Amino acid sequence: ITVPPESATADQEENVGVYRMQVLGRDRAIIRWLAHRGGARHHQQWKAIGRDMPVAIVIGADPATILAAVLPLPETLSELRFSGILRGERPDLAPCLTVPLAIPAEAEIVIEGFVSATETAPEGPYGDHTGYYNSVEQFPVMRVTAITSRRQPIYFSTFTGRPPDEPSRIGEALNQLFVPLIRQQFPEVTDCWLPPEACSYRIAIAAIKKRYPGQARRLMLGLWSMLPQFSYTKLLIVVDDDIDIRDWRAVMWAVSTRSDSSRDLVTLTDTPIDYLDFASPKSGLGGKLGIDATTKIPPETDREWGVPLAMDPAVVARVDAMWATLGLSGMPAPVLT
Ligand SMILES: Cc1cc2nc3c(=O)[nH]c(=O)nc-3n(C[C@H](O)[C@H](O)[C@H](O)COP(=O)(O)O)c2cc1C
């Protein structure tokens, strides 16, 4: 938990994020926040005025606070406030002892201290949620000023590695939470899915209720710009709302029948990208690909567009009713789209 230098005590501008730490000694540890994170943004502001930044590390808190901390919220929305929205009540906060910050009252263990404006140390190499070891990089060092805990604290941890790991499962849950955020800006979005096998954010699929030509492209450019986290999404596929975007077979059917590579690809170069993405040409700078797999309407096309096959509902119901008598009860019913 951090705040920018202007605010003396915790206010709506505090940032909460989940970041890896490496213990260096009894009272020193590295905090590893990537450049686009809220914690790194605050640290830059403290560095600019030459002061060490107060920080509170919380190990274990109520689930709403932890979810809010990992959710890619807009930079202007406080995670603690959002955790209150999730829980339906204001978060219960308690003051720290040695830094001017407030922490969730349910915290299990709290480590207080200051992140140096100048000192860095080589971090890693550790395995990451991408399924690779990170390269060793310099990150800022924190000096610990106090450690407090509940009487019998629970040490809260996680397991991470190549998906499916625990964070990618959390990512699936988070999908449900940020769709309403996207819809505030883009009400045409009916669903958005970050497949866990794509490291939780590198590939996204969005379904829209399309109304006008070029709408899928507008959404791509909007999504890539809307939240810092989406700048890490290097492949974005937009489909119509009749496609179940959580089913790759349905998504690939839409891509193969509703998109054409000479018209429906959007490519960008030299955009911000995860520095962990070693496939990008430069560290922190890479490309984006958008595939518009929506139904094309004039003037996107002047050709007659296909009408999806559909079975007569009465026939479907009749076959469903016969399924057991056909000796097929042990087999899954066919999926009809
Ligand atoms: C288990 C776990 C470990 C994470 N480790 C890091 C990390 O070491 N560094 C980092 O920058 N983000 C890490 N993240 C992702 C951030 O917590 C997440 O992007 C969050 O939204 C950042 O919040 P912020 O943008 O407000 O800083 C991790 C997430 C999880 C679930």
Coordinates of C-alpha atoms and ligand atoms in Angstrom, one line a residue:
I1 CA 0.0 0.0 0.0
T2 CA 1.4 3.4 -1.0
V3 CA 0.3 7.0 -1.4
P4 CA 1.6 9.8 -3.5
P5 CA 3.8 12.4 -1.7
E6 CA 1.1 15.2 -1.7
S7 CA -1.2 13.3 0.7
A8 CA 0.0 13.2 4.3
T9 CA -2.3 10.3 5.3
A10 CA -4.0 7.6 3.4
D11 CA -6.7 9.0 1.2
Q12 CA -8.5 8.1 -2.0
E13 CA -5.2 8.2 -3.9
E14 CA -3.7 5.2 -2.2
N15 CA -2.6 2.3 -4.4
V16 CA -2.8 -1.3 -3.5
G17 CA -1.1 -4.0 -5.6
V18 CA 0.3 -7.5 -5.2
Y19 CA 4.1 -7.4 -5.9
R20 CA 6.8 -10.0 -5.4
M21 CA 9.4 -9.3 -2.7
Q22 CA 12.9 -10.7 -2.1
V23 CA 14.4 -10.7 1.4
L24 CA 17.9 -9.3 1.5
G25 CA 18.5 -9.3 5.2
R26 CA 16.9 -8.8 8.6
D27 CA 15.4 -5.4 7.7
R28 CA 15.8 -5.1 4.0
A29 CA 13.9 -6.4 1.0
I30 CA 13.4 -5.7 -2.7
I31 CA 10.0 -4.7 -4.0
R32 CA 9.5 -5.7 -7.6
W33 CA 6.8 -3.6 -9.3
L34 CA 6.7 -3.4 -13.0
A35 CA 7.0 0.1 -14.6
H36 CA 3.2 0.5 -15.4
R37 CA 2.0 -0.4 -11.9
G38 CA 0.5 2.1 -9.4
G39 CA 3.3 1.4 -6.8
A40 CA 6.0 2.2 -9.4
R41 CA 4.1 5.4 -10.3
H42 CA 4.0 6.6 -6.7
H43 CA 7.7 5.7 -6.2
Q44 CA 8.6 7.8 -9.2
Q45 CA 6.8 10.8 -7.6
W46 CA 8.7 10.3 -4.3
K47 CA 12.0 9.9 -6.1
A48 CA 11.3 13.2 -8.0
I49 CA 11.3 15.1 -4.6
G50 CA 14.3 13.0 -3.4
R51 CA 12.5 11.3 -0.5
D52 CA 12.1 7.6 0.5
M53 CA 8.5 6.4 0.1
P54 CA 6.5 5.0 3.0
V55 CA 5.0 1.6 2.3
A56 CA 2.9 -1.0 4.2
I57 CA 3.1 -4.6 3.1
V58 CA 0.1 -6.7 4.1
I59 CA 0.4 -10.4 4.1
G60 CA -3.2 -11.8 4.2
A61 CA -6.3 -9.7 4.2
D62 CA -10.0 -10.1 3.5
P63 CA -10.7 -11.6 0.1
A64 CA -12.4 -8.4 -1.3
T65 CA -9.2 -6.4 -0.6
I66 CA -7.0 -9.0 -2.2
L67 CA -9.2 -9.2 -5.3
A68 CA -9.3 -5.4 -5.6
A69 CA -5.5 -5.3 -5.3
V70 CA -4.9 -7.6 -8.3
L71 CA -7.7 -6.2 -10.4
P72 CA -6.6 -3.9 -13.2
L73 CA -8.6 -1.0 -12.0
P74 CA -8.5 2.5 -13.6
E75 CA -5.6 4.5 -12.1
T76 CA -8.0 6.9 -10.6
L77 CA -10.0 4.4 -8.6
S78 CA -8.8 3.4 -5.2
E79 CA -8.5 -0.3 -4.6
L80 CA -9.6 0.1 -1.0
R81 CA -12.7 2.0 -2.1
F82 CA -13.4 -0.7 -4.7
S83 CA -13.0 -3.5 -2.1
G84 CA -15.7 -1.7 -0.1
I85 CA -18.0 -1.8 -3.2
L86 CA -17.3 -5.5 -3.6
R87 CA -18.2 -6.2 0.1
G88 CA -21.1 -3.8 0.2
E89 CA -19.6 -1.9 3.2
R90 CA -16.7 0.5 3.8
P91 CA -13.4 -1.3 4.4
D92 CA -12.4 -1.3 8.1
L93 CA -9.0 0.4 8.2
A94 CA -6.3 0.7 11.0
P95 CA -3.4 3.1 11.2
C96 CA 0.2 1.9 10.8
L97 CA 2.7 2.5 13.7
T98 CA 5.7 3.9 11.9
V99 CA 4.4 5.1 8.5
P100 CA 1.5 7.5 7.7
L101 CA -0.6 4.8 6.0
A102 CA -3.8 2.9 6.8
I103 CA -4.1 -0.9 6.3
P104 CA -7.1 -3.2 6.2
A105 CA -8.0 -4.0 9.8
E106 CA -8.3 -7.8 9.0
A107 CA -4.6 -7.9 7.9
E108 CA -2.7 -10.9 9.2
I109 CA 0.8 -9.6 9.1
V110 CA 1.9 -6.0 8.3
I111 CA 5.5 -5.0 7.4
E112 CA 6.0 -1.2 7.5
G113 CA 9.0 0.7 6.1
F114 CA 10.4 3.0 3.5
V115 CA 11.3 2.3 -0.1
S116 CA 14.6 4.0 -1.0
A117 CA 14.6 6.8 -3.5
T118 CA 18.1 5.7 -4.7
E119 CA 19.0 2.2 -3.7
T120 CA 18.3 -0.7 -6.0
A121 CA 19.4 -4.4 -5.9
P122 CA 19.4 -7.2 -8.5
E123 CA 16.2 -9.2 -8.1
G124 CA 15.7 -12.9 -9.0
P125 CA 15.8 -14.9 -11.1
Y126 CA 12.4 -16.3 -10.0
G127 CA 9.9 -18.3 -12.0
D128 CA 6.9 -16.3 -13.1
H129 CA 3.3 -16.9 -14.2
T130 CA 4.4 -16.9 -17.8
G131 CA 6.0 -20.3 -17.3
Y132 CA 9.6 -18.9 -17.6
Y133 CA 12.3 -17.6 -15.3
N134 CA 12.5 -13.8 -15.3
S135 CA 15.8 -12.2 -16.0
V136 CA 17.6 -10.5 -13.2
E137 CA 16.7 -6.8 -13.0
Q138 CA 17.4 -3.9 -10.6
F139 CA 14.4 -3.0 -8.4
P140 CA 14.1 -0.7 -5.4
V141 CA 15.1 -1.7 -1.8
M142 CA 12.8 -1.3 1.2
R143 CA 14.0 -0.7 4.8
V144 CA 11.8 -2.2 7.4
T145 CA 10.7 -0.1 10.4
A146 CA 8.1 -2.3 12.1
I147 CA 6.4 -5.7 11.8
T148 CA 3.1 -6.4 13.4
S149 CA 0.7 -9.3 13.3
R150 CA -2.5 -10.8 14.7
R151 CA -1.9 -13.2 17.6
Q152 CA -1.9 -16.3 15.5
P153 CA -1.4 -15.0 12.0
I154 CA -2.1 -17.0 8.9
Y155 CA 0.8 -16.7 6.3
F156 CA -1.0 -16.2 3.0
S157 CA 0.8 -17.3 -0.1
T158 CA 0.3 -18.6 -3.6
F159 CA 1.6 -21.0 -6.2
T160 CA 2.6 -19.6 -9.5
G161 CA 4.1 -21.1 -12.7
R162 CA 3.0 -21.9 -16.3
P163 CA -0.8 -21.7 -16.5
P164 CA -3.0 -23.2 -15.2
D165 CA -1.6 -21.9 -11.9
E166 CA -3.3 -20.2 -9.0
P167 CA -3.1 -16.6 -10.3
S168 CA -4.6 -17.7 -13.7
R169 CA -7.5 -19.1 -11.8
I170 CA -7.9 -15.9 -9.9
G171 CA -7.7 -14.1 -13.3
E172 CA -10.7 -16.1 -14.5
A173 CA -12.7 -14.9 -11.5
L174 CA -11.5 -11.3 -12.2
N175 CA -12.9 -11.5 -15.7
Q176 CA -16.4 -11.3 -14.2
L177 CA -15.5 -8.2 -12.2
F178 CA -14.0 -6.1 -14.9
V179 CA -16.6 -6.7 -17.6
P180 CA -18.9 -4.1 -15.9
L181 CA -16.0 -1.6 -15.9
I182 CA -15.5 -2.1 -19.6
R183 CA -19.2 -1.7 -20.3
Q184 CA -19.3 1.7 -18.7
Q185 CA -17.2 2.9 -21.6
F186 CA -18.3 0.4 -24.2
P187 CA -21.9 -0.7 -23.6
E188 CA -21.8 -2.8 -26.7
V189 CA -19.5 -5.3 -25.0
T190 CA -21.5 -8.3 -24.0
D191 CA -18.6 -10.3 -22.6
C192 CA -14.8 -10.2 -22.4
W193 CA -12.5 -13.2 -21.7
L194 CA -8.8 -13.4 -20.9
P195 CA -8.0 -17.1 -21.5
P196 CA -5.8 -18.4 -18.6
E197 CA -3.5 -20.3 -20.9
A198 CA -2.4 -16.9 -22.4
C199 CA -0.8 -15.9 -19.0
S200 CA -4.1 -14.2 -17.9
Y201 CA -3.8 -11.1 -20.1
R202 CA -1.7 -11.6 -23.3
I203 CA -4.8 -12.6 -25.4
A204 CA -8.3 -11.2 -25.0
I205 CA -11.5 -12.0 -26.7
A206 CA -14.4 -9.6 -26.6
A207 CA -18.0 -10.2 -27.8
I208 CA -20.0 -7.2 -29.0
K209 CA -23.5 -6.4 -30.2
K210 CA -22.4 -4.8 -33.4
R211 CA -24.4 -1.8 -34.7
Y212 CA -22.1 0.1 -37.1
P213 CA -19.2 -0.5 -39.5
G214 CA -15.7 -0.2 -37.9
Q215 CA -17.1 -0.8 -34.4
A216 CA -14.8 -3.7 -33.7
R217 CA -11.7 -1.6 -34.5
R218 CA -12.9 1.2 -32.3
L219 CA -13.3 -1.2 -29.5
M220 CA -9.8 -2.6 -30.0
L221 CA -8.2 0.8 -29.9
G222 CA -10.3 1.7 -26.9
L223 CA -9.5 -1.4 -24.9
W224 CA -5.8 -1.2 -25.5
S225 CA -5.9 2.3 -24.1
M226 CA -8.4 2.0 -21.4
L227 CA -6.6 0.2 -18.6
P228 CA -2.8 -0.1 -18.1
Q229 CA -3.2 -3.9 -17.9
F230 CA -4.7 -4.0 -21.4
S231 CA -1.5 -2.5 -22.9
Y232 CA 0.0 -6.0 -22.2
T233 CA -2.7 -7.7 -24.4
K234 CA -1.0 -8.4 -27.7
L235 CA -3.8 -10.3 -29.4
L236 CA -7.3 -9.1 -29.3
I237 CA -10.1 -11.0 -31.1
V238 CA -13.5 -9.3 -31.4
V239 CA -16.6 -11.5 -32.3
D240 CA -20.3 -11.1 -32.4
D241 CA -22.4 -11.8 -29.3
D242 CA -23.7 -15.1 -30.7
I243 CA -20.2 -16.6 -30.0
D244 CA -19.4 -18.2 -26.7
I245 CA -16.0 -16.5 -26.2
R246 CA -15.0 -19.0 -23.4
D247 CA -15.1 -21.8 -26.0
W248 CA -12.0 -21.7 -28.3
R249 CA -13.8 -23.9 -30.8
A250 CA -16.5 -21.3 -31.2
V251 CA -14.0 -18.4 -31.4
M252 CA -11.9 -20.2 -34.1
W253 CA -15.1 -20.9 -36.1
A254 CA -15.8 -17.1 -36.0
V255 CA -12.2 -16.3 -37.0
S256 CA -12.3 -18.7 -39.8
T257 CA -15.7 -17.8 -41.2
R258 CA -16.1 -14.0 -40.4
S259 CA -12.6 -12.6 -40.8
D260 CA -10.3 -12.0 -43.8
S261 CA -6.6 -11.2 -43.4
S262 CA -6.7 -8.5 -46.1
R263 CA -9.4 -6.5 -44.4
D264 CA -9.8 -7.5 -40.7
L265 CA -6.4 -7.3 -39.1
V266 CA -5.3 -4.3 -37.1
T267 CA -1.6 -4.2 -36.4
L268 CA 0.3 -1.6 -34.2
T269 CA 4.0 -1.4 -33.6
D270 CA 6.1 0.1 -30.8
T271 CA 3.4 0.0 -28.2
P272 CA 4.0 -0.5 -24.4
I273 CA 4.3 -4.2 -23.6
D274 CA 5.1 -6.3 -20.6
Y275 CA 8.9 -6.3 -20.2
L276 CA 8.5 -10.0 -19.2
D277 CA 7.5 -10.6 -22.9
F278 CA 10.9 -11.5 -24.3
A279 CA 9.3 -12.2 -27.7
S280 CA 8.8 -8.5 -28.2
P281 CA 11.5 -6.8 -30.3
K282 CA 12.5 -4.4 -27.6
S283 CA 12.1 -4.7 -23.8
G284 CA 8.9 -3.0 -22.9
L285 CA 8.0 -2.1 -26.5
G286 CA 6.1 -4.5 -28.8
G287 CA 3.3 -5.0 -31.3
K288 CA -0.4 -5.5 -31.1
L289 CA -2.6 -7.6 -33.4
G290 CA -6.4 -7.2 -33.5
I291 CA -8.6 -9.7 -35.4
D292 CA -12.1 -8.4 -36.3
A293 CA -14.1 -11.6 -36.5
T294 CA -17.5 -9.9 -36.4
T295 CA -20.1 -10.2 -39.1
K296 CA -19.3 -7.6 -41.8
I297 CA -21.9 -5.0 -42.8
P298 CA -21.8 -2.4 -45.6
P299 CA -19.5 -0.7 -46.4
E300 CA -17.2 -3.2 -44.7
T301 CA -18.4 -5.7 -47.4
D302 CA -20.7 -5.5 -50.4
R303 CA -21.0 -9.3 -50.6
E304 CA -23.9 -11.4 -49.5
W305 CA -23.0 -12.6 -46.0
G306 CA -23.7 -16.2 -44.8
V307 CA -26.6 -17.0 -42.5
P308 CA -25.6 -19.4 -39.7
L309 CA -27.1 -22.8 -39.8
A310 CA -29.7 -23.5 -37.2
M311 CA -31.6 -26.6 -36.3
D312 CA -35.3 -26.6 -35.9
P313 CA -35.9 -26.4 -32.1
A314 CA -38.6 -29.0 -32.3
V315 CA -36.2 -31.5 -33.9
V316 CA -33.5 -30.7 -31.2
A317 CA -36.1 -31.3 -28.4
R318 CA -37.2 -34.6 -30.0
V319 CA -33.7 -36.0 -30.4
D320 CA -32.8 -34.9 -26.8
A321 CA -35.8 -36.8 -25.5
M322 CA -34.7 -39.9 -27.4
W323 CA -31.1 -39.7 -26.3
A324 CA -31.4 -42.3 -23.5
T325 CA -33.5 -44.7 -25.5
L326 CA -30.9 -44.7 -28.2
G327 CA -28.4 -46.3 -25.8
L328 CA -26.3 -43.1 -25.7
S329 CA -27.0 -42.1 -22.1
G330 CA -23.3 -42.5 -21.2
M331 CA -22.2 -40.0 -23.9
P332 CA -22.4 -36.3 -23.5
A333 CA -25.1 -34.6 -25.5
P334 CA -23.8 -32.8 -28.6
V335 CA -23.2 -29.1 -28.3
L336 CA -25.4 -27.2 -30.7
T337 CA -24.6 -23.7 -31.5
Ligands
LIG1 C1 0.3 -13.9 -7.2 C2 0.5 -12.6 -7.9 C3 1.8 -12.1 -8.0 C4 2.1 -10.9 -8.7 N1 3.3 -10.4 -8.7 C5 3.6 -9.2 -9.3 C6 4.9 -8.6 -9.3 O1 5.9 -9.2 -8.8 N2 5.1 -7.4 -9.9 C7 4.1 -6.7 -10.5 O2 4.3 -5.6 -10.9 N3 2.8 -7.2 -10.5 C8 2.5 -8.4 -9.9 N4 1.3 -9.0 -9.9 C9 0.2 -8.3 -10.7 C10 -0.3 -7.1 -10.0 O3 -0.6 -7.3 -8.6 C11 -1.6 -6.5 -10.6 O4 -1.3 -6.2 -12.0 C12 -2.2 -5.3 -9.9 O5 -3.4 -5.0 -10.7 C13 -1.3 -4.2 -9.9 O6 -1.9 -3.1 -9.3 P1 -1.5 -1.6 -9.6 O7 -1.6 -1.4 -11.1 O8 -2.5 -0.8 -8.9 O9 -0.2 -1.4 -9.1 C14 1.0 -10.2 -9.3 C15 -0.3 -10.7 -9.2 C16 -0.5 -11.9 -8.5 C17 -1.9 -12.4 -8.4

